[in-house]
Short mmCIF file of C-alpha atoms and ligand atoms in Angstrom, two decimals:
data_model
loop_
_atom_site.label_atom_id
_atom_site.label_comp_id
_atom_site.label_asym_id
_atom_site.label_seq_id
_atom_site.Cartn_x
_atom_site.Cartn_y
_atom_site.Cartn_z
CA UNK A 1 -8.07 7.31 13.61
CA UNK A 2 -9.08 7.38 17.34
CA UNK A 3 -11.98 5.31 17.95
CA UNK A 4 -13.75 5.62 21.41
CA UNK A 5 -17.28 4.41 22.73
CA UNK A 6 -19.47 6.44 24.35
CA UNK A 7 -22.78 5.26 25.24
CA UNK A 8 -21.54 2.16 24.70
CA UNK A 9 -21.01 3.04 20.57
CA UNK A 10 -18.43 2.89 18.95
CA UNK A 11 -17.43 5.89 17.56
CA UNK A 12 -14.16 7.72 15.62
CA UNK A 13 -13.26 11.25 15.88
CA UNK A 14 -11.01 12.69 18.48
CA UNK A 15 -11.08 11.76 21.83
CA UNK A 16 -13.15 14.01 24.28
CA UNK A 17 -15.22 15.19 20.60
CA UNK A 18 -18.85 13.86 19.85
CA UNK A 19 -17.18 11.20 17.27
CA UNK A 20 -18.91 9.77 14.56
CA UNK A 21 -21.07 7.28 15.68
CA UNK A 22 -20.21 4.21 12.94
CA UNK A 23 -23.31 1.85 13.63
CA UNK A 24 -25.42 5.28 12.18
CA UNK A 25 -22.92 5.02 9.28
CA UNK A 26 -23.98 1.56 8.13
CA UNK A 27 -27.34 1.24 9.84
CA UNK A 28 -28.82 0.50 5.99
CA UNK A 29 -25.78 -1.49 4.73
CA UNK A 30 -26.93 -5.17 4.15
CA UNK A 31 -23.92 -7.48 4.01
CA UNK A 32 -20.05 -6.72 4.75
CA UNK A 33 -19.04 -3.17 4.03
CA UNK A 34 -15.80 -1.42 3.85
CA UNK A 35 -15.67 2.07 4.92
CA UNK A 36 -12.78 4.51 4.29
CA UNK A 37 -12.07 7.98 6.01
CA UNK A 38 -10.85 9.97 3.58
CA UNK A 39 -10.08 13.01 6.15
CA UNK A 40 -7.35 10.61 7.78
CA UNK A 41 -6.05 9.73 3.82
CA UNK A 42 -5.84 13.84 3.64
CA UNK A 43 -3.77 13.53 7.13
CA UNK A 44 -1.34 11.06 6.71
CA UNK A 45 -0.38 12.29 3.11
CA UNK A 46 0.02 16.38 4.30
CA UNK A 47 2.12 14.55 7.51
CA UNK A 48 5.00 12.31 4.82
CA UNK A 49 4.81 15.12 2.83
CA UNK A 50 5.94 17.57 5.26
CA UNK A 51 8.46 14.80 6.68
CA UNK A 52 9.88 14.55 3.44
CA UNK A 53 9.86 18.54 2.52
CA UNK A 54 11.25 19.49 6.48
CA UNK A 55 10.39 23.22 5.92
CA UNK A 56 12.68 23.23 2.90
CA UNK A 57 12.14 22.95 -0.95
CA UNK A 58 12.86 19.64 -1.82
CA UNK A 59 11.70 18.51 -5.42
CA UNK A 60 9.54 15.40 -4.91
CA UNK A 61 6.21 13.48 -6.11
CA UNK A 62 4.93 11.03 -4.21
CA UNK A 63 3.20 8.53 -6.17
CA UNK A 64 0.56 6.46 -4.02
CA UNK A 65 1.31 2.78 -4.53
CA UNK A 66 -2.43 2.01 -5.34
CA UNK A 67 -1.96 -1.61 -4.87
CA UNK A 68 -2.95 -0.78 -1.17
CA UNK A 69 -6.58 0.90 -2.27
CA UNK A 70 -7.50 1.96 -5.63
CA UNK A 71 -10.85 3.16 -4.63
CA UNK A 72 -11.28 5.90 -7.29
CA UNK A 73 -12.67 8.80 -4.70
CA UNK A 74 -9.27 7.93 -2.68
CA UNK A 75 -7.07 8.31 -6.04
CA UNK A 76 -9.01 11.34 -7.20
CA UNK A 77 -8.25 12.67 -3.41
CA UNK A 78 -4.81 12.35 -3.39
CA UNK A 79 -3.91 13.33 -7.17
CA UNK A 80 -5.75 16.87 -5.96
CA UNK A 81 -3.50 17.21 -3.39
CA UNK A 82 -0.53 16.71 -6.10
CA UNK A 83 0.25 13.12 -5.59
CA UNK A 84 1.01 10.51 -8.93
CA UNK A 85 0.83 6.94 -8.48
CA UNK A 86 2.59 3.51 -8.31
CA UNK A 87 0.82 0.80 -10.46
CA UNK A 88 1.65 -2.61 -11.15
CA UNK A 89 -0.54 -3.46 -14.02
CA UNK A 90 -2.09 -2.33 -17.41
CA UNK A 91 -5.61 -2.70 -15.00
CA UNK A 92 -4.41 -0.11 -12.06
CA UNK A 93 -3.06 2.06 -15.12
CA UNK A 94 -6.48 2.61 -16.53
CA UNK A 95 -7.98 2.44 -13.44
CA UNK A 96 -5.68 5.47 -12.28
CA UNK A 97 -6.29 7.41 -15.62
CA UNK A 98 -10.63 6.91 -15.58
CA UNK A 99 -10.10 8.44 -11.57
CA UNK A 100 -8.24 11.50 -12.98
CA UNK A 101 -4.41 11.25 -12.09
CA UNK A 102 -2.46 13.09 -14.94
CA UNK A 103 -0.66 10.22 -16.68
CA UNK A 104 3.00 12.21 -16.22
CA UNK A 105 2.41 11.02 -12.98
CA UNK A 106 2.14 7.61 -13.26
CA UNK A 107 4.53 5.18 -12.44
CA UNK A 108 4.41 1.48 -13.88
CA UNK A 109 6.18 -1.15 -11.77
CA UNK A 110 5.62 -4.76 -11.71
CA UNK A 111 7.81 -8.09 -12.52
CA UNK A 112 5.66 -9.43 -15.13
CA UNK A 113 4.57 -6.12 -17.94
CA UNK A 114 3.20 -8.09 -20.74
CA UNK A 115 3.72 -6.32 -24.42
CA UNK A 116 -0.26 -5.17 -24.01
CA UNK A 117 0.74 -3.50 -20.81
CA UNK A 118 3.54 -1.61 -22.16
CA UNK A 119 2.10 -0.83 -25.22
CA UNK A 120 -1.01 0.92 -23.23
CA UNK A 121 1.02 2.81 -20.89
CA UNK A 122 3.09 4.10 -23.39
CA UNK A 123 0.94 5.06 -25.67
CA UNK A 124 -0.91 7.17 -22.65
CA UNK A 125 2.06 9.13 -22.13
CA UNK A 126 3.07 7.64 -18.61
CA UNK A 127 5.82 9.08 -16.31
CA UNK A 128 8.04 6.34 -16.32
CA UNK A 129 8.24 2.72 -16.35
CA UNK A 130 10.20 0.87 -13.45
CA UNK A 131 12.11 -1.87 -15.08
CA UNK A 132 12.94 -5.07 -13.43
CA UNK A 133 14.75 -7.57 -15.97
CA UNK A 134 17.12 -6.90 -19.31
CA UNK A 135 15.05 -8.72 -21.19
CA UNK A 136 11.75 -6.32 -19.93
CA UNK A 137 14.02 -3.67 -20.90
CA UNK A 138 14.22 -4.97 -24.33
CA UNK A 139 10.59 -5.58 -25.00
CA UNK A 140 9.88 -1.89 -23.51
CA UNK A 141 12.32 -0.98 -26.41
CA UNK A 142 10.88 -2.87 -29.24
CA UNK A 143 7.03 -1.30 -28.07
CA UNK A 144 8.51 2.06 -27.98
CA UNK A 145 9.78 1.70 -31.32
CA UNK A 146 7.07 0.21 -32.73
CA UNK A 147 4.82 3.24 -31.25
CA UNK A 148 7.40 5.69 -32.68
CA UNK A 149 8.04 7.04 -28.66
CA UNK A 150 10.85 7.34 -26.40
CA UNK A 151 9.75 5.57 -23.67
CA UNK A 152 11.45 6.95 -19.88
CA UNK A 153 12.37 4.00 -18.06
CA UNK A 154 14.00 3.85 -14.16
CA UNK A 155 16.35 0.56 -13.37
CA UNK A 156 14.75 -1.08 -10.28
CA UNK A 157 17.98 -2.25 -7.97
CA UNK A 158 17.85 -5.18 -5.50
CA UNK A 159 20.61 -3.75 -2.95
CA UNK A 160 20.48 -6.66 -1.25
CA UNK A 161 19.69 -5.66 2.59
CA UNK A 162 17.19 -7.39 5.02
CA UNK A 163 14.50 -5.32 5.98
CA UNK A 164 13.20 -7.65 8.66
CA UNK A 165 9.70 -8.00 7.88
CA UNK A 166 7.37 -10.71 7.01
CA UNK A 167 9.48 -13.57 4.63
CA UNK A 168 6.49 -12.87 2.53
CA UNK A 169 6.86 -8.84 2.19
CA UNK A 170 10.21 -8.41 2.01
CA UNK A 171 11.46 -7.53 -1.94
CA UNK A 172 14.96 -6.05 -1.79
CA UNK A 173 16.99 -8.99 -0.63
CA UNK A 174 18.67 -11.18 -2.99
CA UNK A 175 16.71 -14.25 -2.85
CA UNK A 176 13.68 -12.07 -3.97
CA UNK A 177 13.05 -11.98 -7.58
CA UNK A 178 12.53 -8.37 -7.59
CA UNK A 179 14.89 -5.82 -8.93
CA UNK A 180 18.81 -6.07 -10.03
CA UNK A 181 22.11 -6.11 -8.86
CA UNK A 182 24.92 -4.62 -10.40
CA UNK A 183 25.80 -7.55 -12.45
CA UNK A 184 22.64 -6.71 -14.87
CA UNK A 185 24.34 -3.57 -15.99
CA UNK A 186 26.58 -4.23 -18.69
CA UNK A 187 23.34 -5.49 -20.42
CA UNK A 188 21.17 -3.40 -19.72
CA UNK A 189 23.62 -0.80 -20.60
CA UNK A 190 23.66 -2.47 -23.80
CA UNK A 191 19.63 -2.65 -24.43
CA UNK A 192 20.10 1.05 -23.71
CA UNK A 193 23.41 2.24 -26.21
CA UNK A 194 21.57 0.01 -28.66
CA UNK A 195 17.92 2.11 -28.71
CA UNK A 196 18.81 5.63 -27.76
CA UNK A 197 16.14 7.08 -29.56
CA UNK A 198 13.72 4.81 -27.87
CA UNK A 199 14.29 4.44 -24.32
CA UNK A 200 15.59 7.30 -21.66
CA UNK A 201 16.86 6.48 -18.78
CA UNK A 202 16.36 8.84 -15.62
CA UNK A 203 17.37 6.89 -13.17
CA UNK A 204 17.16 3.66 -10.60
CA UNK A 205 14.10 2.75 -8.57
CA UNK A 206 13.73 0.03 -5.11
CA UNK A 207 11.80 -1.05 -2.94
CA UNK A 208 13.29 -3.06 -0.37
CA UNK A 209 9.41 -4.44 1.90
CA UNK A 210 6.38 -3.43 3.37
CA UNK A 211 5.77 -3.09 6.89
CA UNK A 212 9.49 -1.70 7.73
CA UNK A 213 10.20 -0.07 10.96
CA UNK A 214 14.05 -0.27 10.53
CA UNK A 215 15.26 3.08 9.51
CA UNK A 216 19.36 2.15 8.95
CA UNK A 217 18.38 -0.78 6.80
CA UNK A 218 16.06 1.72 4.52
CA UNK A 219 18.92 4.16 4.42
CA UNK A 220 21.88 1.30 3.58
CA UNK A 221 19.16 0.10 0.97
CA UNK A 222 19.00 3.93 -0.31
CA UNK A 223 22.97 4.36 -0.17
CA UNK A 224 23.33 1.37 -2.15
CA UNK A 225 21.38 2.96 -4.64
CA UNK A 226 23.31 6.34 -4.94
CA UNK A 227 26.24 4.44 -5.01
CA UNK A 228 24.84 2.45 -8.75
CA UNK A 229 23.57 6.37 -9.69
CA UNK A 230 26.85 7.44 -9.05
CA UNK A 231 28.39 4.80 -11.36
CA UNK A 232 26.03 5.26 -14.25
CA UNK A 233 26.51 9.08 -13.92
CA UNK A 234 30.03 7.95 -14.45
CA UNK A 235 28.90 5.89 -17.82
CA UNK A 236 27.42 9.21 -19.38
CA UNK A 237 24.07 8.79 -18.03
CA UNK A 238 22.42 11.87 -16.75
CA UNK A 239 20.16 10.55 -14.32
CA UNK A 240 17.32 13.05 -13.01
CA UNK A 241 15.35 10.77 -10.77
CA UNK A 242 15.38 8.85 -7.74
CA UNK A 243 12.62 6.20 -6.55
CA UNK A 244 13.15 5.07 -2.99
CA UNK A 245 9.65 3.22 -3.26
CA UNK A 246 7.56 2.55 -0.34
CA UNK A 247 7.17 0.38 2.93
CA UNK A 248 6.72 2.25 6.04
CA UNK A 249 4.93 0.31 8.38
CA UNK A 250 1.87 0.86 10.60
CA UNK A 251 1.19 -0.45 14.26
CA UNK A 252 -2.00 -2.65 13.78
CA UNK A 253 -1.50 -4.00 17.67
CA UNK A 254 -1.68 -1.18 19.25
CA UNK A 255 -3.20 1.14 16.86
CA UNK A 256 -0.80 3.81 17.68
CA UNK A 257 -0.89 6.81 15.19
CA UNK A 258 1.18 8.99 16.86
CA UNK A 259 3.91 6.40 16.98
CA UNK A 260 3.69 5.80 13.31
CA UNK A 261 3.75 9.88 12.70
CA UNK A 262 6.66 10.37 14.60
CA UNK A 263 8.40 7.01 12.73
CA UNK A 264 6.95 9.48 9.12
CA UNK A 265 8.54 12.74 10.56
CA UNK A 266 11.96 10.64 11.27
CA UNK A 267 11.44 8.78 7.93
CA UNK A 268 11.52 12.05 6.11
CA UNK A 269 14.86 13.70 7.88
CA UNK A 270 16.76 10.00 7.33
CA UNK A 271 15.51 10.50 3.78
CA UNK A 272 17.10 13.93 3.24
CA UNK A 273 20.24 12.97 4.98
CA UNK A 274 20.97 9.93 2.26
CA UNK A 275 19.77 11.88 -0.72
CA UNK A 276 21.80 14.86 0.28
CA UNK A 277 23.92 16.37 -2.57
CA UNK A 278 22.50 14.30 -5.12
CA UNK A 279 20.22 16.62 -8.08
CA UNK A 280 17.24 15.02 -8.43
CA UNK A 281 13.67 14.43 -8.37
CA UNK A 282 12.77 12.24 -5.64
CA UNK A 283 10.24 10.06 -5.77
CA UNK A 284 8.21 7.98 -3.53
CA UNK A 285 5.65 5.08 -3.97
CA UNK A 286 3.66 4.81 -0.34
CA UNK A 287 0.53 2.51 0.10
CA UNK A 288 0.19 1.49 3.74
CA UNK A 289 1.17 4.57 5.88
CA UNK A 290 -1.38 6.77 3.81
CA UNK A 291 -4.75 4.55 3.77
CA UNK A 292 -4.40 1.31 6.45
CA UNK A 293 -5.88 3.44 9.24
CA UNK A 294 -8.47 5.06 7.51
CA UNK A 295 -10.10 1.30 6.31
CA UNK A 296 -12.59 -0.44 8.64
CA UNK A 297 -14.27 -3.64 7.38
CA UNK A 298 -17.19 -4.15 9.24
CA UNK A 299 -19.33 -7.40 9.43
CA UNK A 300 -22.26 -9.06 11.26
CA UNK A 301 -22.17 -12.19 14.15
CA UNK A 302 -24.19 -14.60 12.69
CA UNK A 303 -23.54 -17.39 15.33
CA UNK A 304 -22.14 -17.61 18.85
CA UNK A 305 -20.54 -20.77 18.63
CA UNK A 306 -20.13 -22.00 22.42
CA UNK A 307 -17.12 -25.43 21.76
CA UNK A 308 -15.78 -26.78 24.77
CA UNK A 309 -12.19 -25.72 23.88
CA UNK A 310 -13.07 -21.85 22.44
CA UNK A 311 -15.90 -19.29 22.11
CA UNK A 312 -15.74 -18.83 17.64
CA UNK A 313 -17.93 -15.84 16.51
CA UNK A 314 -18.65 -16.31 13.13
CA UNK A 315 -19.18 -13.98 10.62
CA UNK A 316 -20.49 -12.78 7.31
CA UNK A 317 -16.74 -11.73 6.27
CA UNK A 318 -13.80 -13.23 6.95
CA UNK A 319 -10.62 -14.42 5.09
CA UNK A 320 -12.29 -13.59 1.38
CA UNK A 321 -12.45 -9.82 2.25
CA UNK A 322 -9.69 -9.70 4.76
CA UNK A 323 -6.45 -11.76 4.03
CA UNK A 324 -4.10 -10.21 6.21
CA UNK A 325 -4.55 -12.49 9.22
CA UNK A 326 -4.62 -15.99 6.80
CA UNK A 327 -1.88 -14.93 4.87
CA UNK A 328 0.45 -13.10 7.10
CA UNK A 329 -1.19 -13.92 10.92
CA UNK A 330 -1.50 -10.10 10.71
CA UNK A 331 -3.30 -8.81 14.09
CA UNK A 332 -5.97 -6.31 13.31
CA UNK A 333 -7.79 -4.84 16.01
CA UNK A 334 -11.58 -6.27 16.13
CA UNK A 335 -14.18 -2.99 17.47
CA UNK A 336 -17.49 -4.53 18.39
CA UNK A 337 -20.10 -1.61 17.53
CA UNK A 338 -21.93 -2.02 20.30
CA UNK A 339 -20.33 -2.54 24.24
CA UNK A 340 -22.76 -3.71 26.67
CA UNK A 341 -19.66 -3.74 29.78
CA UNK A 342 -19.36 -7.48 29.88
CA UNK A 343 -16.46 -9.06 28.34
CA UNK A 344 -15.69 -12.53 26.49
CA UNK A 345 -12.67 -14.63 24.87
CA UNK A 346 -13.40 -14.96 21.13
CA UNK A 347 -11.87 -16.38 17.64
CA UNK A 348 -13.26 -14.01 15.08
CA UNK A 349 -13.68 -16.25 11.98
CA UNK A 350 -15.53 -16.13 8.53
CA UNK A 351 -18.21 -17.90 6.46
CA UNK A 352 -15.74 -19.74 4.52
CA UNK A 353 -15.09 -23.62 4.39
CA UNK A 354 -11.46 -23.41 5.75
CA UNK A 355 -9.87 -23.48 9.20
CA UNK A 356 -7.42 -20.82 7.91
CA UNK A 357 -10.55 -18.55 7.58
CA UNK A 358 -10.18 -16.63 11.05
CA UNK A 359 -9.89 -12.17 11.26
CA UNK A 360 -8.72 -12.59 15.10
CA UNK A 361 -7.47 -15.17 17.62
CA UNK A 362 -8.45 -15.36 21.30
CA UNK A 363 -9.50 -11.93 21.47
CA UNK A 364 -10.99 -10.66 24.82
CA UNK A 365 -13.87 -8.32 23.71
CA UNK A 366 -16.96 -6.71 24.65
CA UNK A 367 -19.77 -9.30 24.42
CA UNK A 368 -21.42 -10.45 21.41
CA UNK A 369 -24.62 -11.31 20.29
CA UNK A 370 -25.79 -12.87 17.23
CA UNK A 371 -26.79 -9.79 14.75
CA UNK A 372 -24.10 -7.26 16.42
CA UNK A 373 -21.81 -5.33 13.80
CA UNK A 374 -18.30 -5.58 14.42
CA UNK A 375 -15.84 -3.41 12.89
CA UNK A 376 -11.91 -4.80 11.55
CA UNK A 377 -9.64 -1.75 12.22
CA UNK A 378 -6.77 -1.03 9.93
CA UNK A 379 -8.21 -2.52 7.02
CA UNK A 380 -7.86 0.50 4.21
CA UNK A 381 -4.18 -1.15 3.01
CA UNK A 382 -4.33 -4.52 1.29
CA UNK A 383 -8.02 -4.98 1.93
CA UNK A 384 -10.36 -5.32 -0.10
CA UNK A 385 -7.83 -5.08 -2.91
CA UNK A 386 -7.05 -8.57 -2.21
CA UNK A 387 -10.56 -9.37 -1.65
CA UNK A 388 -12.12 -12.39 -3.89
CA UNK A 389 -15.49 -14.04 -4.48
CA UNK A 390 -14.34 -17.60 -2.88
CA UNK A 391 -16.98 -19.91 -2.13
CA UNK A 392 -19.34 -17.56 -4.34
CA UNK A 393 -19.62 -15.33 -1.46
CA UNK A 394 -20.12 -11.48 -2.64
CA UNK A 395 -17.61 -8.83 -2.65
CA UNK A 396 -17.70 -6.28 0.00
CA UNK A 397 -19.05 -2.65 -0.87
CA UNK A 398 -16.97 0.60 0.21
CA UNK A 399 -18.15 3.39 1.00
CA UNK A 400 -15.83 6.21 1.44
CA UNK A 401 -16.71 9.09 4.46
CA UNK A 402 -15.65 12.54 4.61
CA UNK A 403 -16.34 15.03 7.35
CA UNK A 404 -18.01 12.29 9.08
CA UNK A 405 -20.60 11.96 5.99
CA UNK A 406 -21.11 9.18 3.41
CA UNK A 407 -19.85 10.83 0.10
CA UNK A 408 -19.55 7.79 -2.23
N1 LLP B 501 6.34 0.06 -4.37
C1 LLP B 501 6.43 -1.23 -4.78
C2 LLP B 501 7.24 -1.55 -5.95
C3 LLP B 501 5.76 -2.24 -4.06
O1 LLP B 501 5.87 -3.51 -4.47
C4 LLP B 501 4.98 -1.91 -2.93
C5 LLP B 501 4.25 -2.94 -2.19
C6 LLP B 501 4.89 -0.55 -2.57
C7 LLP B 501 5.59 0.40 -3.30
C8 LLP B 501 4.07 -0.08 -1.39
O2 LLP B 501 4.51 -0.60 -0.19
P1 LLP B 501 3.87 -0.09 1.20
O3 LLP B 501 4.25 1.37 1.37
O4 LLP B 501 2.41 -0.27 1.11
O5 LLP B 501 4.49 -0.97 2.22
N2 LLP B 501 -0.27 -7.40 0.84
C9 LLP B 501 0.78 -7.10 1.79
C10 LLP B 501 1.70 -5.99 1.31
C11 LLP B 501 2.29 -6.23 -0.05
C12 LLP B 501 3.17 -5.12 -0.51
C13 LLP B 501 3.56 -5.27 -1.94
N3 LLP B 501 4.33 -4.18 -2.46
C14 LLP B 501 0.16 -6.78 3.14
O6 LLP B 501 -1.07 -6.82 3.25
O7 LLP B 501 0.88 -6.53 4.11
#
């Protein structure tokens, strides 16, 4: 997403093009409103799709880790284009079925599947469940016998590697408690001899972070992998999947799409390279690298606050729609709507009652005035899907754009 101002608007589109001019896309919003470009979700999936593919024929699904967005216009979007998706609860499971992705193409991950969960996946006729304990595996047997269905289940390996992210993001190391290391299969080989009729397996799943930029550790995390698939191929198992799971990361600093596509395009031949000889279905659970860029959150100055030490504009949103910069000290790029040439130091903060409530620190910007719009770029991934009521404030609405035209 290239955003530009011209006139002093801010506007997306292509550089040198008209744009779309965003203040005439929320002119009769009241309150904080997301906005998603679903052109740019179109883009980003036909780019990792072609990275993956490299002009050849490989047999793969990528399944949309909707943990990132689950707005249904974006799921119904990418499931057209042939996508499945990655859920982590019974809730994103029915969410993804009511928005029209074919339940043999969704996956069901998560740490925690209570019996309810599993028992209303199954009985949907899901693709296959991504299994992170023994004991998970057992309970997936006894619901799958109780249902009188086999249910097809994928181990999820921790292949111990550091992916060099954010302590808080990174999954596939060994102090994480997702996923397994080899010690866990004698038993779950066990859970498995024991229920044959009930439980398939068809293969081993990871995911080793989010926000990865480190190509060798995502292959040595992938080669780990084989290496397990290898061994259980060895046990009798015929394995027919592989789930390399998600995590590419985005530059919110710089706001750098080409970057990113090229780090897709080299994603996809590093991906071929490790998989290479191995007979399977790959699969693929993205969430970032498809929606981040298309997401802007966009808000409205309420105050100027002039304090001897800073310069605070202060918002209607803040760390209740946005968590990324509390939780993480993520840096998303702040777009005032309007730029009227002069330029100011600001810390972007929020309505709420806590000093961790801030969007952007010392920030040089175009001026603001109390009533300007100002738009938070980057903010389709782990948005308003981690967005909450605190302080009884109200959610933020969406609205989703295509072809430069509200369609939702
Ligand atoms: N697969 C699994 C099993 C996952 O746990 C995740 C993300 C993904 C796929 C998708 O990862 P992605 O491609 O989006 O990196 N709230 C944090 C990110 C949490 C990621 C959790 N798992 C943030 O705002 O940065």
């Amino acid at each position: 997403m290239a955003y530009f101002y011209s006139g002093g608007r801010l506007k997306v589109g292509a550089p040198g093009s008209n744009g779309t001019d965003i203040h005439d896309l929320v002119k009769d919003q009241t309150g904080p409103v997301y906005i998603y470009d679903l052109d740019n979700v179109v883009k980003r999936f036909e780019t990792l799709k072609a990275a993956l593919e490299g002009g050849g024929t490989l047999r793969h699904t990528i399944h949309f880790a909707m943990k990132s967005n689950s707005h249904p216009a974006i799921l119904a979007k990418l499931a057209s284009l042939g996508a499945g998706v990655d859920t982590v609860s019974g809730g994103e499971v029915k969410l993804a079925i009511e928005a029209g992705v074919p339940a043999d193409r969704i996956i069901l991950s998560g740490v925690a599947k209570t019996e309810r969960e599993i028992e209303y996946s199954l009985s949907q006729g899901i693709k296959q469940i991504n299994v992170e304990s023994p004991q998970e595996l057992a309970r997936i047997a006894s619901v799958a016998r109780k249902l009188g269905k086999t249910a097809d289940v994928a181990f999820r390996m921790n292949p111990d590697v550091n992916p060099k992210t954010h302590p808080y993001i990174t999954t596939g190391f060994r102090e994480n408690k997702f996923g397994m290391d080899e010690s866990f299969l004698p038993e779950l080989i066990a859970i498995l001899r024991d229920t044959p009729q009930h439980l398939r397996l068809r293969g081993l799943t990871q995911h080793i972070g989010s926000q990865l930029f480190d190509l060798a550790v995502m292959k040595e995390a992938i080669e780990k992998t084989i290496k397990v698939h290898r061994h259980l191929e060895t046990e009798g198992f015929q394995l027919d999947r592989l789930d390399i799971g998600g995590g590419i990361g985005i530059r919110y600093e710089t706001g750098d799409e080409e970057e990113e596509l090229s780090l897709v395009r080299d994603y996809g031949r590093m991906v071929r390279e490790a998989i290479r000889g191995l007979d399977v279905e790959l699969l693929t659970e993205p969430g970032r690298v498809l929606v981040a860029r298309s997401g802007l959150l966009i808000g409205e100055v309420q105050y100027i606050k002039r304090a001897p030490a800073k310069t605070f504009a202060i918002l209607d949103t803040g760390m209740h729609h946005l968590m990324r910069p509390a939780l993480y000290g993520a840096k998303h790029r702040v777009l005032p709507l309007h730029d009227r040439g002069a330029k100011q130091n600001y810390d972007i903060c929020g309505p709420i009652c806590e000093s961790s409530d801030f969007l952007a620190k010392d920030v040089t910007l175009p001026e603001l005035h109390q009533g300007d719009r100002v738009a938070i770029a980057d903010a389709g991934a782990y948005g308003f899907v981690m967005a909450s009521r605190y302080n009884a404030h109200e959610l933020p609405r969406e609205l989703v754009v295509e072809n430069g035209v509200i369609v939702n």
